[in-house]
Coordinates of C-alpha atoms and ligand atoms in Angstrom, one line a residue:
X16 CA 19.7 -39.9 -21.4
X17 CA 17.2 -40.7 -18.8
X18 CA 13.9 -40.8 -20.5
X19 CA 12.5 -40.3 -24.3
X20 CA 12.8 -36.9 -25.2
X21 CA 10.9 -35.6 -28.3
X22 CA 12.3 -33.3 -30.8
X23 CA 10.0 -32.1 -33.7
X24 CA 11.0 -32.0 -37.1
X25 CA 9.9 -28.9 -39.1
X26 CA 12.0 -29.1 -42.4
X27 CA 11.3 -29.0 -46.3
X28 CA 14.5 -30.4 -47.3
X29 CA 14.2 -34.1 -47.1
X30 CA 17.5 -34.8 -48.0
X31 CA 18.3 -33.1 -44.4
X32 CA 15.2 -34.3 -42.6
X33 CA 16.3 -37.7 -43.2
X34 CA 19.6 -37.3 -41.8
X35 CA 18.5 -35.7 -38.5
X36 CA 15.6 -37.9 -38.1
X37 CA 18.3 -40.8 -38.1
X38 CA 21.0 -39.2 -36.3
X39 CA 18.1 -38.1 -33.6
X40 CA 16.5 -41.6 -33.6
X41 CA 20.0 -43.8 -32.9
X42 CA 21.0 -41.1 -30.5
X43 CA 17.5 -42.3 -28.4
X44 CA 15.3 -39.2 -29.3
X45 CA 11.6 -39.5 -30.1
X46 CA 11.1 -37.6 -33.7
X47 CA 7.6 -36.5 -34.7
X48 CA 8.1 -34.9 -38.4
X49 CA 5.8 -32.3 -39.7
X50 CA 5.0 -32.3 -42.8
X51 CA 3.0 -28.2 -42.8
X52 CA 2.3 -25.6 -41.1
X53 CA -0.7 -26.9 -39.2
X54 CA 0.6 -30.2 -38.3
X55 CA 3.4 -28.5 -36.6
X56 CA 1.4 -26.0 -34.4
X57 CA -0.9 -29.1 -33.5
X58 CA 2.1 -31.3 -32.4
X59 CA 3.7 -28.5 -30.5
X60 CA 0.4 -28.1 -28.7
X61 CA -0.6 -31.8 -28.2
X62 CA 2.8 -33.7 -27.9
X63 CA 4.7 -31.1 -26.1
X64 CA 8.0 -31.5 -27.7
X65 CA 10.8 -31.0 -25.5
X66 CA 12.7 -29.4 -28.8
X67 CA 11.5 -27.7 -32.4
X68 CA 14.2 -27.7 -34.8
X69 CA 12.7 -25.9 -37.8
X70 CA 14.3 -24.9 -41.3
X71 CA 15.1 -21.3 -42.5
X72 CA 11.7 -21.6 -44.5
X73 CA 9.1 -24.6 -43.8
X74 CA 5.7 -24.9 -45.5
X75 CA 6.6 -21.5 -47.7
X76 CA 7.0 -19.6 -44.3
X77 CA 10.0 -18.1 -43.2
X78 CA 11.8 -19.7 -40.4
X79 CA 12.4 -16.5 -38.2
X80 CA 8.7 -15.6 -38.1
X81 CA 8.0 -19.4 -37.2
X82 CA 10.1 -19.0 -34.6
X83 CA 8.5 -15.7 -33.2
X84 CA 5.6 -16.9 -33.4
X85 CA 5.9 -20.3 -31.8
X86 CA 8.0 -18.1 -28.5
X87 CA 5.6 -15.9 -27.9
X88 CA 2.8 -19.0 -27.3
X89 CA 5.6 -21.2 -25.2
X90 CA 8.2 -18.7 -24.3
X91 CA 10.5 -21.9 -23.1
X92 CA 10.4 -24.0 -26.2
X93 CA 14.0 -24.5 -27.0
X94 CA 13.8 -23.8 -30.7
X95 CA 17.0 -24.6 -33.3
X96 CA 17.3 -23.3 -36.6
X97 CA 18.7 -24.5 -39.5
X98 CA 20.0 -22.7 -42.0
X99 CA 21.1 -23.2 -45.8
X100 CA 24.4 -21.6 -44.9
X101 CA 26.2 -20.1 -42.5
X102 CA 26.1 -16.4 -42.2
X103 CA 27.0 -13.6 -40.1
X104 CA 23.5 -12.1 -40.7
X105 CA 21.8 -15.2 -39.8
X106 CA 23.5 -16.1 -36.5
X107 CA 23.2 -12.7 -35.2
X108 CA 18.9 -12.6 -36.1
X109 CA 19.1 -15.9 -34.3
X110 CA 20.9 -14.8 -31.3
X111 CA 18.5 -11.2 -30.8
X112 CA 15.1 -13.5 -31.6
X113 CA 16.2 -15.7 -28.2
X114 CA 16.7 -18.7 -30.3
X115 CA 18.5 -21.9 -28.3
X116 CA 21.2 -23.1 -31.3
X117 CA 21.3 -22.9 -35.2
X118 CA 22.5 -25.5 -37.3
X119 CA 24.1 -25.2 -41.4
X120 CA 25.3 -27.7 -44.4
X121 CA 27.8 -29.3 -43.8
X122 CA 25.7 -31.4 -41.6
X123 CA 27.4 -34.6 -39.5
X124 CA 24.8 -36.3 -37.2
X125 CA 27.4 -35.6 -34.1
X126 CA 26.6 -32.0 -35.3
X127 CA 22.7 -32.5 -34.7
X128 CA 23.1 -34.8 -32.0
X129 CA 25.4 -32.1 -30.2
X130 CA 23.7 -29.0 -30.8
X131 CA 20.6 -30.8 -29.8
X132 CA 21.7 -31.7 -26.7
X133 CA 23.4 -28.8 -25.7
X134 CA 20.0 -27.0 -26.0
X135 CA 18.1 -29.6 -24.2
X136 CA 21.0 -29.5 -21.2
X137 CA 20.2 -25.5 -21.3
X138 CA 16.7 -25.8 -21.4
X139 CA 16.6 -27.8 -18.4
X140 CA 19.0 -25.6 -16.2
X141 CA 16.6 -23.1 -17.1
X142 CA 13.5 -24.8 -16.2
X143 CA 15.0 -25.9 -12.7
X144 CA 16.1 -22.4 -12.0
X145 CA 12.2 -21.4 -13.3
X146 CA 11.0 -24.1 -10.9
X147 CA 13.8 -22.9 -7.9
X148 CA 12.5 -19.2 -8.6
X149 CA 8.8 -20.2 -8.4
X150 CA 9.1 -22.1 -4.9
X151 CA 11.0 -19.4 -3.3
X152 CA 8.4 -16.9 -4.6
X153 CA 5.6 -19.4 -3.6
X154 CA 7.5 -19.7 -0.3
X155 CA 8.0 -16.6 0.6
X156 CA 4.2 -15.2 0.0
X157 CA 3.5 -17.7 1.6
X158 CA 5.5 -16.7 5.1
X159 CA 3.8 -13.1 3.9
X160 CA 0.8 -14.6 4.7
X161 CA 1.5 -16.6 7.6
X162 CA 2.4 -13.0 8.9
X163 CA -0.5 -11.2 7.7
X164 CA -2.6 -14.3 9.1
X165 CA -1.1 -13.8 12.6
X166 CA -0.9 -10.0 12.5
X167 CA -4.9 -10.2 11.4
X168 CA -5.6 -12.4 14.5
X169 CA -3.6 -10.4 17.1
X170 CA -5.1 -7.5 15.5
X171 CA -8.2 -9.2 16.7
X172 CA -8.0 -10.3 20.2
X173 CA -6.7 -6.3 20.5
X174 CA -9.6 -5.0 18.5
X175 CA -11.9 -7.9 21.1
X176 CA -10.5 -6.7 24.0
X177 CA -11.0 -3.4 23.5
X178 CA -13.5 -2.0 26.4
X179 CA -14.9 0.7 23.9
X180 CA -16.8 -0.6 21.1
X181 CA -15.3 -0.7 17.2
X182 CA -16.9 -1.5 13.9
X183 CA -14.7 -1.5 11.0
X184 CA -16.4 -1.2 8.2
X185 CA -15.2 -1.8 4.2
X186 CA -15.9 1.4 1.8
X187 CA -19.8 0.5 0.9
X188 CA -20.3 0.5 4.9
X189 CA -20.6 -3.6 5.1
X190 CA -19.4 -4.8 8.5
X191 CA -16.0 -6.2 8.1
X192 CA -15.1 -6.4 11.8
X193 CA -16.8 -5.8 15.0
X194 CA -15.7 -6.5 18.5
X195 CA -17.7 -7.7 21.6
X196 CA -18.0 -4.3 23.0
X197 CA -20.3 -3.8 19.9
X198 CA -22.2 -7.0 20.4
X199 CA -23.5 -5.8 23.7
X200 CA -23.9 -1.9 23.3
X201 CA -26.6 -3.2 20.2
X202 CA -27.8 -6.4 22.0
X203 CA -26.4 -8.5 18.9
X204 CA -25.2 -11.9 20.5
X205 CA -26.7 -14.9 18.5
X206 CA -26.6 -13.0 15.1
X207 CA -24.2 -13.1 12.3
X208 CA -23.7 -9.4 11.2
X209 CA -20.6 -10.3 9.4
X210 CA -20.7 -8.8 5.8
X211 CA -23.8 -7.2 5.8
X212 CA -24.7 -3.6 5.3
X213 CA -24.5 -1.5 8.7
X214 CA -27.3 -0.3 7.8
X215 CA -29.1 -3.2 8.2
X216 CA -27.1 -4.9 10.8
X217 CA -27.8 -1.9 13.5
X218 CA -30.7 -0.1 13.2
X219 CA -30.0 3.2 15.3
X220 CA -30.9 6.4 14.3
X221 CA -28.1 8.5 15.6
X222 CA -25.4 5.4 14.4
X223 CA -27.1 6.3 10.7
X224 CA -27.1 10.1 11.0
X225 CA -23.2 10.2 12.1
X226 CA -22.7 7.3 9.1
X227 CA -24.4 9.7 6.7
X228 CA -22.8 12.8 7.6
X229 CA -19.3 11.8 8.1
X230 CA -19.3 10.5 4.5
X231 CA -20.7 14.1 3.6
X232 CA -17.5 15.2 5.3
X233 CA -19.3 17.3 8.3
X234 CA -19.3 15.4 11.5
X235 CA -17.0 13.1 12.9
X236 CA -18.6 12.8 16.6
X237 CA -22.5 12.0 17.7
X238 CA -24.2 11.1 20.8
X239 CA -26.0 7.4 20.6
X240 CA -29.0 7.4 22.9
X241 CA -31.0 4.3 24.0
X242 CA -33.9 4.6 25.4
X243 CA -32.4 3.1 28.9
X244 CA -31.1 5.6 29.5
X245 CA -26.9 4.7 28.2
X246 CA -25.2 7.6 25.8
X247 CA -22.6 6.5 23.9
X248 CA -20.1 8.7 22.1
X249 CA -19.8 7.6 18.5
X250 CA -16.6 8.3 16.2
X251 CA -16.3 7.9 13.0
X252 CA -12.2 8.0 11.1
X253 CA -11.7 6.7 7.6
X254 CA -9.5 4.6 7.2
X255 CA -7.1 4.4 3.9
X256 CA -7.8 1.3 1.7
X257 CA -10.2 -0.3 3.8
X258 CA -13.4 2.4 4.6
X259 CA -14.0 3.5 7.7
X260 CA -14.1 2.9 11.6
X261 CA -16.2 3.6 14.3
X262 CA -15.5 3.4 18.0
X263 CA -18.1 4.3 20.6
X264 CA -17.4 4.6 24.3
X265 CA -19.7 4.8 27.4
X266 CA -20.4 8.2 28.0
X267 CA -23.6 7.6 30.4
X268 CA -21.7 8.9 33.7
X269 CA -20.8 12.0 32.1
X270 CA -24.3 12.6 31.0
X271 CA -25.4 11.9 34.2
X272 CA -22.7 14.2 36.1
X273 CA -23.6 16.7 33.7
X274 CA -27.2 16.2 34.3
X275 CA -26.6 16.9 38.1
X276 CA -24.5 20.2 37.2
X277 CA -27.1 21.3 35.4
X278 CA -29.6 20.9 38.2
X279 CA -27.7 22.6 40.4
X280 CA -26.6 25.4 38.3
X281 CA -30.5 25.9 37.4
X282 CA -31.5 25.2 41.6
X283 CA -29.0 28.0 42.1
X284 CA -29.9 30.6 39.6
X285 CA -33.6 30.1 40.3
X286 CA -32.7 30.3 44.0
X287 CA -30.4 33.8 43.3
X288 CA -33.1 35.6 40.9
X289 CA -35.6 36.6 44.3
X290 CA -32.5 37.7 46.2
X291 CA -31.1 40.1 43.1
X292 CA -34.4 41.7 42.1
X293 CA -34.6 42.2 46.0
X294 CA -31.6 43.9 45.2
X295 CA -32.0 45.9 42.7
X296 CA -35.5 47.2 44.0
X297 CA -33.7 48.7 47.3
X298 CA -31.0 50.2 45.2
X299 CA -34.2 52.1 43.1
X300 CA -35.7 52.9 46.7
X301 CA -32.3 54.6 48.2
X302 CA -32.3 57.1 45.4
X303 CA -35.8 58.0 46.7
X304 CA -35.2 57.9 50.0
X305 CA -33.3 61.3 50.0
X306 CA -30.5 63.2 48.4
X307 CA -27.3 61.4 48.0
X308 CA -23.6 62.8 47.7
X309 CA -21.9 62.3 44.7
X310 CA -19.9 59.0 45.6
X311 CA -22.6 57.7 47.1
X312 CA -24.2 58.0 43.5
X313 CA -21.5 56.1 41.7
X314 CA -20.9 53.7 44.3
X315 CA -24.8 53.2 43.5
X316 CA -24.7 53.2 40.1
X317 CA -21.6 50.5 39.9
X318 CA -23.9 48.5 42.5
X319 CA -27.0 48.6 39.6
X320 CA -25.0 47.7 37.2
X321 CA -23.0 44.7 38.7
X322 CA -26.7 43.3 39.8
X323 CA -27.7 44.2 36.1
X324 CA -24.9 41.7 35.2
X325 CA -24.9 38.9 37.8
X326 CA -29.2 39.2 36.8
X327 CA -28.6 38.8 32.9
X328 CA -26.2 36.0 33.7
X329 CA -29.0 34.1 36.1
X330 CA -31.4 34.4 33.1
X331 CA -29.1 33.3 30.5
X332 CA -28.6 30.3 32.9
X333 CA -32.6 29.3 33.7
X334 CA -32.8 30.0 29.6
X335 CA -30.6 27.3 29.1
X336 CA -32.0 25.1 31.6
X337 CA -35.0 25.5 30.3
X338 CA -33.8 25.2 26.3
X339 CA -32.6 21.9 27.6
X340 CA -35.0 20.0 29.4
X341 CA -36.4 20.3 26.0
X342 CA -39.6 22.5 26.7
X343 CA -39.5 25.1 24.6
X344 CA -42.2 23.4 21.8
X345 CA -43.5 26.8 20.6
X346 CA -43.5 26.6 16.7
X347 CA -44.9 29.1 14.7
X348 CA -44.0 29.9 11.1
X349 CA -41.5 33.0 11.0
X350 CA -39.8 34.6 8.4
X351 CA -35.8 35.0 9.0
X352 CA -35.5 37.8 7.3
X353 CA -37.8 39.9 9.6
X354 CA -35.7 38.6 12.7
X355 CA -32.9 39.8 11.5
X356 CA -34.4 43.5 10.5
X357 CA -35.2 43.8 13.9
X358 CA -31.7 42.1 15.2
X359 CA -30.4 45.4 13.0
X360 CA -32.6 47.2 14.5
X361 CA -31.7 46.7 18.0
X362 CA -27.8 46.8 17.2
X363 CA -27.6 50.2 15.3
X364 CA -26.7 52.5 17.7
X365 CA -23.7 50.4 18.5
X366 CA -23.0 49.7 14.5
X367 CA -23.3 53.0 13.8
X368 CA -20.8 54.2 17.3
X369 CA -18.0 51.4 15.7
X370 CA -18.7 52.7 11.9
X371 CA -18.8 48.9 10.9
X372 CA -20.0 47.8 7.6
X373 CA -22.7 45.8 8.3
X374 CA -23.4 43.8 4.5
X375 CA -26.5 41.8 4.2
X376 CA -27.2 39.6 1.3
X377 CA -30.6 37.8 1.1
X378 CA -32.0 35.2 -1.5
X379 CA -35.4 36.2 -3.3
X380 CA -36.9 32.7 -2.4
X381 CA -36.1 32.2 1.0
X382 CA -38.4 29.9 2.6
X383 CA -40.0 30.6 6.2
X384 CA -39.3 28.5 9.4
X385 CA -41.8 26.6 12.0
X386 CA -40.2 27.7 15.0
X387 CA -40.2 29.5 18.0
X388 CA -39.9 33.4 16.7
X389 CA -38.5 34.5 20.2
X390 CA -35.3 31.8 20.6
X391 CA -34.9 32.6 16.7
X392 CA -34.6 36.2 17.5
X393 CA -32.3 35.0 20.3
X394 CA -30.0 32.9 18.0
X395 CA -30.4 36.1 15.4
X396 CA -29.3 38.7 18.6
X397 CA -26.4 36.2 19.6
X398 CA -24.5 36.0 16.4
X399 CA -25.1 39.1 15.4
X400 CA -24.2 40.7 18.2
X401 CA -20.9 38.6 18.9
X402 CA -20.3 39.7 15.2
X403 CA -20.1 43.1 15.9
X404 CA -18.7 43.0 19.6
X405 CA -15.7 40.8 18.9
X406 CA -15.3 43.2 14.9
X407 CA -12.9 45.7 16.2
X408 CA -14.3 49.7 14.9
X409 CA -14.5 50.0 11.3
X410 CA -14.4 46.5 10.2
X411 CA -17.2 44.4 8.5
X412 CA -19.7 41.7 9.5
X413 CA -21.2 40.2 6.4
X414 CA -24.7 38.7 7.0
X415 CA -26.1 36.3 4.5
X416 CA -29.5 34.6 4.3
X417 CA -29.8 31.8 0.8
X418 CA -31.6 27.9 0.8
X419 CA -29.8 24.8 0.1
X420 CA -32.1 22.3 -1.1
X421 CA -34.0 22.0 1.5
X422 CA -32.5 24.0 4.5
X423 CA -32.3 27.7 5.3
X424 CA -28.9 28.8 5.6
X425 CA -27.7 31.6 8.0
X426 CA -23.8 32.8 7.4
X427 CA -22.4 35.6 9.6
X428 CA -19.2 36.4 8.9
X429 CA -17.0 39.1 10.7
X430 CA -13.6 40.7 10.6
X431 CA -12.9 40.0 14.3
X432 CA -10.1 37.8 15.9
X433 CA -11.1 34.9 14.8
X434 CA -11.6 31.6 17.1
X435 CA -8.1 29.4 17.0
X436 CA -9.1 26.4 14.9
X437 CA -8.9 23.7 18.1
X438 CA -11.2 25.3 19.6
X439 CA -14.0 25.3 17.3
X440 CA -15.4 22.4 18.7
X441 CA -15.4 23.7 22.7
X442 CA -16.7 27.7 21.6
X443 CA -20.7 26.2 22.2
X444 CA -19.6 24.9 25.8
X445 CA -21.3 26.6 28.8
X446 CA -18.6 29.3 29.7
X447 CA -16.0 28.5 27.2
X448 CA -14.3 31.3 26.3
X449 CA -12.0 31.4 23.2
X450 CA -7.9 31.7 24.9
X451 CA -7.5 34.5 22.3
X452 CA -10.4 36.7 23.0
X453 CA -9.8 40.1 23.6
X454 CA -9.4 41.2 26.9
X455 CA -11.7 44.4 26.7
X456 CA -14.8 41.9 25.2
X457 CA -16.7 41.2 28.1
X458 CA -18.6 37.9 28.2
X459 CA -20.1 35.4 30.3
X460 CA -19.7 32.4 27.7
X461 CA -23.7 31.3 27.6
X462 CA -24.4 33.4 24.4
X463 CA -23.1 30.6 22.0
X464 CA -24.0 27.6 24.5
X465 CA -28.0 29.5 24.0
X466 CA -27.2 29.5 20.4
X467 CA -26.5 25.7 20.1
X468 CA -29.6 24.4 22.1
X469 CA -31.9 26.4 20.0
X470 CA -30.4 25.5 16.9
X471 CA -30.7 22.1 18.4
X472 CA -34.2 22.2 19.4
X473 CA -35.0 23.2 16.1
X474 CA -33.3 19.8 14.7
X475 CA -30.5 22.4 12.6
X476 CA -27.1 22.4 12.9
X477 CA -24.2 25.3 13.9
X478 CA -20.3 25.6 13.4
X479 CA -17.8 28.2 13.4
X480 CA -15.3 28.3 10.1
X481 CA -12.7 30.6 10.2
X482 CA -12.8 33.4 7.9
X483 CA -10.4 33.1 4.7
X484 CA -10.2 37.0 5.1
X485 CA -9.5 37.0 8.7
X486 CA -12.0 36.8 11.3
X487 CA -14.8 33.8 11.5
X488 CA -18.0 32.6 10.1
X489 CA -20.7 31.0 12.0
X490 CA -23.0 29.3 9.9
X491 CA -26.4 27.8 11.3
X492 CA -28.6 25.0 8.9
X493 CA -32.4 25.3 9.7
X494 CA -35.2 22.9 8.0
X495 CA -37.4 24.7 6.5
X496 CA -41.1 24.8 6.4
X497 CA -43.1 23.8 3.3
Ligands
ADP512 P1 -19.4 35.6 25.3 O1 -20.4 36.1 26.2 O2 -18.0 35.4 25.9 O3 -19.3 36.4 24.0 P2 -20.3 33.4 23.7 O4 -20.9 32.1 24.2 O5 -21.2 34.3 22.9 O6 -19.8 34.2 25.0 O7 -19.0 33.1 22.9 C1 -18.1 32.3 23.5 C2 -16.7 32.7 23.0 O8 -16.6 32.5 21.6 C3 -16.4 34.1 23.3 O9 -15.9 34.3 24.6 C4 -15.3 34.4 22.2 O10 -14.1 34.0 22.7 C5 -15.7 33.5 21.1 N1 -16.5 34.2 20.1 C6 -17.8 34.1 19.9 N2 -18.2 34.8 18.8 C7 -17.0 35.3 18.2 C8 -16.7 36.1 17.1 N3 -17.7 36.5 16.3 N4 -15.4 36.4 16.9 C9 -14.4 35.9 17.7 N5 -14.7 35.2 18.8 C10 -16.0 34.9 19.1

């Protein structure tokens, strides 16, 4: 035996604690007796025995629930039990409570010394398998997070390299990453931003509004703007586990390309309006001029109505021009409701000549707008009227006017063909035209672009749903005015 090992006595008999307190002793064990309950539980706790033997009933308590007790505090005290005799009953308790050994009259001290022993020699396989099991765990999580270390820094120098900028944010929006692409878009360099609250760490306007309404679930892209001049295009994705991320790439170029386009689209138009209402004037005058044959007065009449067209287009495209340079700062109060009568108004002939069920549905309390009452009644005439040109006859557009807190809702909803759902994000693009519109709908693709910059203008928002019942919703979100 190497060293001292103690074994703790727990026995009433003293006839038998006597004997195995020698035996124990000339063998070269330590014995600490106990001589009740509470001397035991202090000696188990302060002297760490490396062994309890305990009798079948110590200090007028039974043995077993000693036992139970004392393994479910120190779950690798090797315990032995002895018994007054030796029964069947009593080795098999002794085996299912997860004692070490059990010992009965007639007693030898080879008999303790033995049984002792062959617990201690158990115990200690055990406790270096407990030990071997414990390093290779330690070990291994520890490789795990060698890996994870090494992963998080190449991860890193990726997410560092990266031209575009990305902020990786935890789920309360605190900055948990952000790359140098960041640093310079917000002019950051020299500040620790590390942990803090986006919030706080950039202050930018847009950066907030895309932060608050991606968490409502309703936007994932927005336009940054600095007042340089740069346009960035921020995205927001959650990200499982972790919160969210947001890249942002350098969109300035694009602006500025599609800045020129719309100069010269606007130079254009401007330039073609003289020329057409020349035009159309000297069509008017050759119908004066004398009497005309029969094809000569259809060829005329398909000449007025192509310059009608080409004319309506022109205007649609200074309108824009003009919606976007940002002009149009008319604001009035007007009522919604009274746009709409006289959208109705205007569209009845051709409601009534397609037998479509126009339904309207308007809340009592609907609150008026402070805008401009002729690009609301344009919005109004837009969606109404692509409502009931793309419904084929007989089907239904369903109109609805309500508030939500504080914004005017408009829903028109149609039985149409619907807009396929990856393109719900181009249909307010100049020209873009849906790839399933029908071929008889004539268009020029402005009508929704117009729709957009108003909405816009008016600091609302607009998006197409599709329609659970077939067809598609466009819903517009106005501020309202107190
Ligand atoms: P257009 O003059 O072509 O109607 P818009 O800008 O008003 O131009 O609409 C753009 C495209 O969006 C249309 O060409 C059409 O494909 C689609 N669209 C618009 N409104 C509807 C609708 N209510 N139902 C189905 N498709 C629509």
């Amino acid at each position: 035996m190497a060293k001292q090992e103690l074994i703790l006595l727990a026995i009433d008999n003293s006839a038998i604690l006597d004997l195995m307190d020698r035996a124990l002793r000339a063998a070269g064990y330590a014995v600490v007796i106990s001589r009740d309950q509470s001397s035991m539980q202090r000696s188990v706790q302060d002297a760490i025995p490396s062994l309890l033997l305990v009798g079948e009933t110590f200090g007028g308590k039974d043995g077993f629930s000693i036992s139970t007790g004392m393994l479910e505090r120190f779950p690798t005290l090797p315990i032995i039990l002895f018994a007054n005799q030796d029964t069947t009953d009593f080795a098999k308790s002794a085996l299912k409570l997860g004692l070490s050994g059990y010992l009965y009259p007639p007693l030898k001290m080879s008999d303790i010394v033995d049984e002792v022993q062959r617990c201690l020699v158990r115990a200690r396989g055990l406790g270096d398998w407990l030990r071997r099991e414990v390093k290779r765990t330690t070990a291994s999580l520890e490789e795990k997070n060698k890996i994870s270390e090494s992963e998080r820094s190449r991860l890193e120098t990726i997410i560092a390299n990266i031209q575009d900028g990305v902020i990786v944010l935890d789920v309360e929006q605190n900055i948990l990453m952000i790359n140098q692409a960041v640093i310079e878009i917000f002019n950051l360099s020299g500040r620790s931003v590390l942990g803090m609250p986006l919030k706080k760490a950039i202050q930018n306007a847009d950066l907030h509004a895309l932060m608050v309404r991606s968490s409502e679930g309703a936007l994932k892209y927005h336009e940054v703007n600095f007042d340089d001049g740069r346009v960035f295009n921020a995205q927001y994705t959650p990200i499982p586990k972790v919160g969210s991320a947001v890249t942002m790439q350098d969109i300035s170029y694009l602006k500025e390309l599609d800045r020129l386009k719309n100069e010269f689209i606007h130079t254009i138009s401007h330039d073609l309006r003289s020329p057409l209402t020349a035009i159309l004037g000297y069509t008017e005058l050759i119908e004066r001029t004398g009497n005309l044959n029969e094809n000569q007065q259809v060829f005329l009449q398909r000449l007025q109505g192509s310059v009608q067209h080409v004319t309506g287009l022109v205007n649609d495209l200074l309108d824009l021009g003009r919606l976007e340079s940002g002009f149009d700062m008319r604001r009035e109060v007007v009522s919604i409701e009274n746009v709409l009568k006289y959208t109705l108004d205007m569209f009845d002939a051709q409601i009534k000549s397609k037998k479509i069920n126009v339904d309207v549905k308007i809340e009592l309390d609907l609150k008026p707008l402070r805008a401009n009452p002729i690009r609301i009644r344009q919005m109004m005439d837009n969606l109404v009227g692509n409502a009931i040109k793309y419904t084929p006859s007989e089907g239904r557009v369903g109109i609805g006017l309500f508030m939500q807190n504080d914004q005017l809702v408009l829903r028109v909803e149609d039985t149409g063909p619907g807009i396929p759902p990856d393109e719900h994000s181009r249909i307010f693009e100049k020209f873009y035209r849906a790839s399933n519109k029908p071929a008889s709908v004539e268009g020029s693709g402005l009508g929704l672009a117009i729709v957009k910059s108003i909405v816009d203008s008016h600091q609302g928002r607009v998006w197409v749903e599709a329609n659970p019942g077939g067809g598609s919703v466009f819903v517009v979100l106005l501020p309202a005015h107190e």
